[in-house]
Amino acid sequence: MPVRRALISVTSASASLFNGKETTGLFIIEALHPYKALVEAGFQVDLASETGSYTADWLSQQPDFLKGDDLEIWNNVNSDFRQKLDNMPKASELDGSQYGLFFASAGHASLIDYPNARALQNIAEQVWANGGVVASVCHGPAIFSNLVDRATGEPIIKGKKITGFTTEAENVMGIMSELRGLGVEMVEELSERLGATYERSAGIWDDFHVVDGRLVTGQNPASSTSTAKAAIEVFETL
């Protein structure tokens, strides 16, 4: 069995959305919920971004998303989660062979830096090559843009089923033109380009995830916990 240690990747990008009213960055619960699930399952959990830094997404800090125990953990800068997040190493400083599970948290900002985040991708490729689990949630599949199966040289998601944030949801949020202005690729587009089969739930905000072998993906912020738990279940079968 691969090492019972997980890496949660974090976007280090940020950008203004909603006509400059909102700053996108890490969508907090997309890292916090997997962190809680993995720790509860007995994993040693690390966090890392490409540059070692992060910006908290404005929307992710609103009461609809961040409340109760999650809000307490976020507000407590001495919590284990905040300590790890605020003192993240650069991905290039880590040894990918030390992880059995890779989980790409997201936020719209991940569409910007994940496609070319070679240090993070290198860790994910090593986890995959060593028979571990690779997972993502929401915009996290942006990490798959240049992620290859070292055994075949093909995209890791080619021929596989995945999910992620829907193009419909980008349109409903009214930010598609701004995203186009950033020159980023939507999850559904990336899926099609790399030969994966994109699946989604009927509702854009439903809790929904897809398991295809050692690849586990979730659709949106509401899917963060169920996706992490599904990834853990797959890990237990390895």
Coordinates of C-alpha atoms in Angstrom, one line a residue:
M1 CA 0.0 0.0 0.0
P2 CA 1.2 3.5 -0.8
V3 CA 2.3 5.8 2.1
R4 CA -0.5 7.0 4.4
R5 CA 0.4 10.6 3.8
A6 CA -1.5 13.1 1.7
L7 CA -0.7 16.4 0.0
I8 CA -3.3 19.0 -0.6
S9 CA -2.3 21.4 -3.3
V10 CA -3.3 25.0 -3.1
T11 CA -3.4 27.7 -5.8
S12 CA -1.0 30.5 -5.4
A13 CA -2.7 32.7 -8.0
S14 CA -5.2 35.5 -7.5
A15 CA -7.2 37.7 -9.8
S16 CA -10.1 40.2 -9.6
L17 CA -13.5 39.0 -10.6
F18 CA -17.0 40.4 -10.5
N19 CA -15.9 43.7 -12.0
G20 CA -13.1 44.1 -9.5
K21 CA -15.3 43.5 -6.5
E22 CA -14.0 40.1 -5.6
T23 CA -10.5 38.6 -5.3
T24 CA -10.3 34.9 -6.2
G25 CA -7.7 32.6 -4.7
L26 CA -8.0 29.5 -2.6
F27 CA -11.6 28.5 -1.9
I28 CA -11.1 27.7 1.7
I29 CA -13.4 24.8 2.4
E30 CA -12.0 23.0 -0.7
A31 CA -8.8 22.6 1.3
L32 CA -10.2 22.6 4.8
H33 CA -12.9 19.9 4.3
P34 CA -10.4 17.4 2.7
Y35 CA -7.9 18.3 5.4
K36 CA -10.4 17.4 8.1
A37 CA -11.5 14.2 6.4
L38 CA -7.9 13.0 5.8
V39 CA -6.7 13.8 9.3
E40 CA -9.8 12.0 10.7
A41 CA -8.8 8.9 8.6
G42 CA -5.4 8.9 10.1
F43 CA -3.4 10.5 7.3
Q44 CA -0.4 12.8 7.8
V45 CA -1.5 15.8 5.8
D46 CA 0.7 18.5 4.2
L47 CA -0.3 21.6 2.2
A48 CA 1.8 23.1 -0.6
S49 CA 1.4 25.6 -3.4
E50 CA 3.7 26.3 -6.3
T51 CA 5.2 29.4 -4.7
G52 CA 4.6 28.6 -1.0
S53 CA 2.0 31.4 -0.8
Y54 CA -1.8 31.8 -1.2
T55 CA -4.6 34.3 -1.3
A56 CA -7.9 33.5 0.3
D57 CA -10.9 33.7 -2.1
W58 CA -13.3 36.4 -1.0
L59 CA -16.4 34.5 -1.9
S60 CA -15.2 31.4 0.1
Q61 CA -15.1 33.5 3.3
Q62 CA -18.8 34.4 3.1
P63 CA -21.3 32.8 5.6
D64 CA -22.9 30.7 2.9
F65 CA -19.6 28.7 2.7
L66 CA -17.6 29.4 5.8
K67 CA -19.5 28.8 9.1
G68 CA -19.6 26.9 12.4
D69 CA -16.6 24.8 13.1
D70 CA -15.0 25.6 9.7
L71 CA -15.1 29.4 10.5
E72 CA -13.6 28.8 14.0
I73 CA -10.7 26.8 12.5
W74 CA -10.2 29.5 9.8
N75 CA -10.3 32.4 12.3
N76 CA -7.9 30.6 14.7
V77 CA -4.4 31.4 13.2
N78 CA -3.0 28.8 15.6
S79 CA -5.2 26.0 14.4
D80 CA -3.3 23.1 12.8
F81 CA -4.9 23.9 9.4
R82 CA -4.0 27.6 9.5
Q83 CA -0.5 26.8 10.7
K84 CA 0.1 24.5 7.8
L85 CA -1.6 26.8 5.3
D86 CA 0.2 30.0 6.4
N87 CA 3.6 28.2 6.5
M88 CA 3.3 26.2 3.3
P89 CA 6.4 25.0 1.6
K90 CA 6.9 25.4 -2.1
A91 CA 5.9 22.2 -3.9
S92 CA 9.5 22.0 -5.3
E93 CA 10.8 21.5 -1.7
L94 CA 8.8 18.3 -1.2
D95 CA 9.6 14.7 -2.1
G96 CA 6.6 13.3 -4.1
S97 CA 7.6 9.7 -3.3
Q98 CA 6.5 10.4 0.3
Y99 CA 2.8 10.7 -0.6
G100 CA 0.1 8.1 -1.3
L101 CA -2.7 10.6 -2.0
F102 CA -2.7 13.9 -3.9
F103 CA -5.7 16.2 -3.6
A104 CA -6.0 19.4 -5.7
S105 CA -8.1 22.0 -3.8
A106 CA -9.1 24.9 -5.9
G107 CA -10.9 28.3 -6.4
H108 CA -11.2 30.1 -9.7
A109 CA -7.5 31.1 -9.3
S110 CA -6.4 27.6 -9.9
L111 CA -7.4 27.9 -13.5
I112 CA -4.5 30.4 -13.8
D113 CA -1.6 28.7 -12.1
Y114 CA -2.4 25.0 -12.0
P115 CA -2.0 24.3 -15.7
N116 CA 1.7 25.2 -15.5
A117 CA 2.4 24.3 -11.9
R118 CA 5.1 21.8 -12.7
A119 CA 6.3 21.2 -9.1
L120 CA 2.8 20.3 -8.0
Q121 CA 2.2 18.2 -11.1
N122 CA 5.5 16.4 -10.5
I123 CA 4.2 15.3 -7.1
A124 CA 0.9 14.2 -8.5
E125 CA 2.7 12.2 -11.3
Q126 CA 4.8 10.5 -8.7
V127 CA 1.8 9.6 -6.6
W128 CA 0.1 8.2 -9.6
A129 CA 3.2 6.3 -10.8
N130 CA 3.6 4.7 -7.3
G131 CA 0.0 3.4 -7.4
G132 CA -1.5 6.1 -5.2
V133 CA -4.7 8.2 -5.5
V134 CA -5.0 11.5 -7.3
A135 CA -8.1 13.6 -6.5
S136 CA -9.4 17.1 -7.3
V137 CA -12.4 19.2 -6.5
C138 CA -14.2 22.0 -8.4
H139 CA -11.6 23.9 -10.5
G140 CA -8.9 21.5 -9.4
P141 CA -8.8 19.5 -12.7
A142 CA -6.8 22.5 -14.1
I143 CA -3.9 20.6 -12.6
F144 CA -4.5 17.8 -15.1
S145 CA -3.7 20.1 -18.0
N146 CA -0.1 18.9 -18.2
L147 CA -0.3 15.8 -15.9
V148 CA 0.9 12.6 -17.6
D149 CA 0.9 9.0 -16.7
R150 CA 4.7 8.3 -16.8
A151 CA 4.1 4.7 -17.8
T152 CA 2.3 5.7 -21.1
G153 CA 3.2 9.4 -21.6
E154 CA -0.5 10.1 -22.1
P155 CA -2.6 12.5 -20.1
I156 CA -3.5 11.0 -16.7
I157 CA -7.2 11.6 -17.4
K158 CA -7.3 10.3 -20.9
G159 CA -10.1 7.7 -21.3
K160 CA -11.3 8.4 -17.8
K161 CA -14.4 9.9 -16.3
I162 CA -14.1 13.1 -14.3
T163 CA -16.1 15.9 -13.0
G164 CA -15.4 19.5 -11.9
F165 CA -17.0 22.9 -11.9
T166 CA -19.6 23.2 -14.7
T167 CA -19.4 25.8 -17.5
E168 CA -23.1 26.4 -16.8
A169 CA -22.2 27.5 -13.3
E170 CA -19.6 30.0 -14.6
N171 CA -22.3 31.5 -16.8
V172 CA -24.8 31.5 -13.9
M173 CA -22.2 33.4 -11.8
G174 CA -21.9 35.9 -14.6
I175 CA -18.1 35.7 -14.8
M176 CA -17.5 33.8 -18.1
S177 CA -16.4 36.9 -20.0
E178 CA -13.9 37.8 -17.2
L179 CA -12.6 34.3 -17.2
R180 CA -12.1 34.4 -20.9
G181 CA -10.2 37.7 -20.4
L182 CA -7.8 35.8 -18.2
G183 CA -7.2 33.3 -21.0
V184 CA -8.0 30.3 -18.9
E185 CA -9.6 27.0 -19.9
M186 CA -12.8 25.7 -18.3
V187 CA -12.9 22.3 -16.7
E188 CA -15.3 20.9 -19.3
E189 CA -13.0 22.2 -22.1
L190 CA -9.9 20.7 -20.6
S191 CA -11.7 17.4 -20.1
E192 CA -12.7 17.2 -23.8
R193 CA -9.2 18.3 -25.0
L194 CA -7.4 15.6 -23.0
G195 CA -9.8 12.8 -24.0
A196 CA -11.7 12.4 -20.7
T197 CA -15.4 11.9 -20.3
Y198 CA -16.9 14.8 -18.3
E199 CA -19.8 14.0 -16.0
R200 CA -21.9 16.2 -13.8
S201 CA -25.0 16.2 -11.6
A202 CA -28.3 17.8 -12.8
G203 CA -27.9 20.7 -10.4
I204 CA -24.8 22.9 -10.6
W205 CA -24.5 23.1 -6.8
D206 CA -25.3 19.5 -6.0
D207 CA -22.8 17.4 -3.9
F208 CA -21.4 15.1 -6.7
H209 CA -18.2 13.2 -7.3
V210 CA -16.9 10.6 -9.7
V211 CA -14.6 7.7 -9.0
D212 CA -12.7 6.1 -11.9
G213 CA -10.1 3.7 -10.5
R214 CA -7.5 5.7 -8.6
L215 CA -8.8 9.0 -10.0
V216 CA -11.4 10.8 -7.8
T217 CA -13.0 14.2 -8.7
G218 CA -15.7 16.4 -7.2
Q219 CA -17.9 19.0 -8.9
N220 CA -18.0 22.0 -6.6
P221 CA -17.3 23.3 -3.1
A222 CA -20.3 21.3 -1.7
S223 CA -18.5 18.1 -2.9
S224 CA -15.3 18.7 -1.0
T225 CA -15.9 16.3 1.9
S226 CA -17.6 13.5 -0.1
T227 CA -14.8 13.7 -2.7
A228 CA -12.1 13.4 0.0
K229 CA -13.9 10.5 1.7
A230 CA -14.3 8.7 -1.7
A231 CA -10.5 9.2 -2.3
I232 CA -9.8 7.7 1.2
E233 CA -12.1 4.7 0.4
V234 CA -10.1 4.1 -2.8
F235 CA -6.9 4.4 -0.9
E236 CA -8.0 1.7 1.6
T237 CA -8.4 -0.8 -1.3
L238 CA -4.9 -0.3 -2.7

